[in-house]
């Protein structure tokens, strides 16, 4: 049930053709200024817990750092590790394969929680415990989002969570009916490429039938010709 998990708000910015922020947009000052709208609105909404997929985390935050494995022999039970339960804010990564490299327990001042599967190496868990990164298990070999979200609420008291990409993680949440609200910033940019990811992408092998209906709650034009659309999910 919804009240067993956090309320999920998806915040993303796209081009007018639905493509999510890409380095292919170039580095003109006007483009960089538009790209900064995301953080501006993130702060405006003011939710202290945000979640992204592994690809987004390593590209935008951990700078592709390699995973660290503690030397020596370790046998660690597959029990959730809560390093800091009462943090004011949380940076959460979905990383079932333990591919992210963590060097400290915070990301931009937010306490790090990583969502893993039970198949990850003991030496990886030992390193996370050493540096104080919290982790939870959400499946044997594949991450179960429902399990992960229930644990985020029960173990850390997270009642509202900001989902911020990438396309496949957004698609996974959408496919499972786990998004309550969408805030889409439409930038005055036309991407035009075929390969750039869109807002939601779902593997055809797991895609559930039909499209998802939304209800438009608000349309707001903000500075620099940006549209801020707010939808509720039916």
XYZ file of C-alpha atoms in Angstrom:
234
model
C 0.000 0.000 0.000
C 1.078 3.576 -0.703
C 1.363 4.497 2.982
C 3.891 1.700 3.523
C 6.293 3.481 1.191
C 7.318 7.117 0.687
C 5.236 9.452 -1.460
C 7.174 9.570 -4.744
C 7.656 12.790 -6.681
C 9.511 12.461 -9.992
C 11.393 15.618 -10.966
C 12.968 15.750 -14.424
C 13.803 18.306 -17.057
C 13.496 17.625 -20.759
C 13.828 19.205 -24.155
C 10.616 20.005 -26.016
C 10.942 16.602 -27.703
C 11.061 14.753 -24.377
C 14.783 14.065 -24.180
C 16.476 14.255 -20.790
C 19.518 16.387 -20.092
C 22.423 15.378 -22.301
C 25.992 16.457 -22.892
C 25.021 16.512 -26.590
C 23.213 19.796 -25.966
C 26.553 21.607 -26.008
C 28.197 24.072 -23.637
C 26.873 27.442 -24.723
C 26.214 29.779 -21.758
C 22.476 29.804 -22.529
C 22.375 25.981 -22.457
C 24.296 25.833 -19.175
C 21.940 28.388 -17.645
C 18.930 26.299 -18.651
C 20.549 23.138 -17.287
C 20.796 24.854 -13.900
C 17.008 25.079 -13.631
C 16.872 21.541 -12.288
C 18.764 22.277 -9.076
C 16.815 25.497 -8.678
C 13.482 23.687 -8.734
C 14.850 20.800 -6.645
C 15.666 23.319 -3.902
C 12.327 25.069 -4.422
C 10.374 21.844 -3.804
C 12.584 21.235 -0.782
C 12.439 17.475 -0.242
C 15.355 16.099 1.771
C 15.596 12.635 0.198
C 16.376 11.942 -3.457
C 16.952 8.740 -5.412
C 18.681 8.015 -8.709
C 19.875 5.008 -10.642
C 23.459 3.800 -10.740
C 24.189 5.345 -14.168
C 23.029 8.804 -13.100
C 24.871 8.599 -9.769
C 28.215 7.704 -11.299
C 27.910 10.179 -14.182
C 26.701 13.190 -12.226
C 27.938 12.597 -8.673
C 30.642 9.968 -8.046
C 32.646 10.729 -11.194
C 32.782 7.058 -12.236
C 34.745 6.044 -9.125
C 35.458 2.289 -9.074
C 33.968 0.121 -6.302
C 36.215 -0.476 -3.305
C 36.638 -3.952 -1.803
C 38.138 -4.232 1.667
C 41.133 -6.545 1.805
C 41.075 -9.638 3.965
C 38.481 -12.303 4.618
C 34.982 -11.116 5.430
C 31.741 -12.937 6.086
C 28.866 -10.512 6.405
C 25.243 -11.450 6.958
C 22.782 -10.075 4.454
C 21.198 -7.709 6.938
C 20.434 -4.062 6.260
C 23.059 -1.664 7.616
C 21.767 1.626 9.011
C 24.783 3.837 9.607
C 22.808 7.010 10.333
C 19.095 6.709 10.929
C 18.320 10.285 11.893
C 19.980 12.215 9.064
C 18.206 15.344 7.831
C 18.635 14.434 4.161
C 19.466 11.377 2.086
C 21.129 10.633 -1.270
C 19.932 7.207 -2.393
C 21.347 5.073 -5.204
C 19.898 1.956 -6.801
C 22.962 -0.198 -7.406
C 22.037 -3.874 -7.424
C 25.405 -4.946 -8.818
C 27.627 -2.957 -6.421
C 29.266 -0.954 -9.209
C 29.441 2.423 -7.467
C 32.602 3.526 -5.726
C 31.992 5.272 -2.402
C 34.689 7.186 -0.537
C 32.600 8.946 2.103
C 29.173 8.577 3.699
C 27.707 11.821 2.345
C 26.920 13.222 -1.070
C 26.556 17.004 -1.186
C 25.823 16.914 2.545
C 23.180 14.164 2.268
C 23.676 10.795 3.980
C 24.223 8.044 1.408
C 21.993 4.978 1.252
C 22.728 2.418 -1.442
C 20.186 -0.205 -2.498
C 21.812 -3.567 -3.206
C 21.039 -7.183 -3.960
C 22.206 -10.068 -1.794
C 24.593 -11.153 -4.566
C 27.115 -8.374 -3.870
C 30.566 -9.311 -2.465
C 31.226 -9.324 1.280
C 34.325 -7.195 0.772
C 32.196 -4.447 -0.767
C 29.861 -4.447 2.242
C 32.830 -4.376 4.628
C 34.085 -1.199 2.962
C 30.675 0.469 3.169
C 30.473 -0.323 6.881
C 33.963 1.084 7.424
C 33.144 4.448 5.857
C 29.581 4.659 7.223
C 27.481 4.318 4.084
C 24.071 2.799 4.816
C 22.845 -0.051 2.638
C 19.677 -2.072 2.294
C 18.985 -5.310 0.459
C 16.034 -5.441 -1.901
C 16.285 -8.799 -3.623
C 18.467 -11.843 -4.172
C 19.809 -10.953 -7.615
C 17.561 -8.138 -8.861
C 16.329 -5.057 -7.031
C 12.659 -5.139 -6.044
C 11.558 -1.512 -5.878
C 8.582 -2.182 -3.612
C 10.846 -3.858 -1.048
C 13.386 -1.051 -1.260
C 10.805 1.692 -0.784
C 9.178 0.013 2.209
C 12.597 -0.264 3.863
C 13.423 3.385 3.168
C 10.276 4.335 5.040
C 10.535 1.836 7.906
C 14.299 2.068 8.552
C 14.949 5.747 7.832
C 11.538 7.361 8.258
C 11.524 8.746 4.708
C 7.962 9.837 3.962
C 8.529 11.749 0.711
C 11.124 10.886 -1.897
C 12.294 12.701 -5.030
C 12.928 10.430 -8.027
C 15.436 12.040 -10.386
C 16.381 9.551 -13.107
C 17.733 8.232 -15.293
C 15.333 7.037 -17.925
C 15.383 3.330 -17.021
C 14.927 3.880 -13.289
C 12.104 6.316 -13.996
C 10.599 3.725 -16.311
C 10.859 1.013 -13.671
C 9.012 3.155 -11.115
C 6.385 4.051 -13.725
C 5.923 0.428 -14.746
C 5.301 -0.594 -11.123
C 2.867 2.250 -10.469
C 5.151 3.789 -7.867
C 5.088 7.458 -8.908
C 2.542 9.731 -7.253
C 3.459 13.072 -8.791
C 5.515 14.324 -11.775
C 7.227 17.698 -12.038
C 8.503 18.143 -15.594
C 10.577 21.142 -16.589
C 10.343 21.646 -20.359
C 13.348 23.622 -21.515
C 13.229 25.663 -24.741
C 15.627 23.216 -26.397
C 15.034 20.871 -29.324
C 17.304 17.816 -29.046
C 16.523 16.009 -32.288
C 18.781 13.018 -31.696
C 17.585 9.427 -31.827
C 19.953 8.005 -29.216
C 19.250 10.456 -26.359
C 17.108 8.922 -23.611
C 13.566 10.076 -22.995
C 11.860 10.793 -19.688
C 10.635 7.212 -19.163
C 12.076 4.093 -20.797
C 10.861 0.561 -20.030
C 12.354 -2.708 -21.262
C 9.786 -4.253 -23.647
C 10.278 -7.624 -21.916
C 8.793 -6.290 -18.665
C 6.512 -3.499 -19.923
C 3.007 -3.812 -18.565
C 0.018 -3.257 -20.824
C -1.154 0.179 -21.846
C -0.085 3.718 -21.081
C -0.273 5.501 -17.723
C -2.839 8.258 -17.312
C -1.929 11.493 -15.530
C -3.908 14.513 -14.378
C -2.498 17.968 -15.054
C -2.428 19.954 -11.808
C -0.499 23.081 -12.751
C 1.249 24.846 -15.631
C 3.708 27.576 -14.733
C 6.028 29.555 -16.963
C 9.246 30.414 -15.162
C 12.301 32.418 -16.200
C 14.065 31.813 -19.512
C 10.977 30.399 -21.261
C 10.910 27.240 -19.140
C 7.594 25.495 -18.520
C 7.059 23.774 -15.165
C 4.310 21.163 -15.470
C 2.922 19.339 -12.452
C 0.946 16.128 -12.871
C -0.696 13.729 -10.459
C -0.857 10.044 -11.346
C -4.322 8.507 -11.517
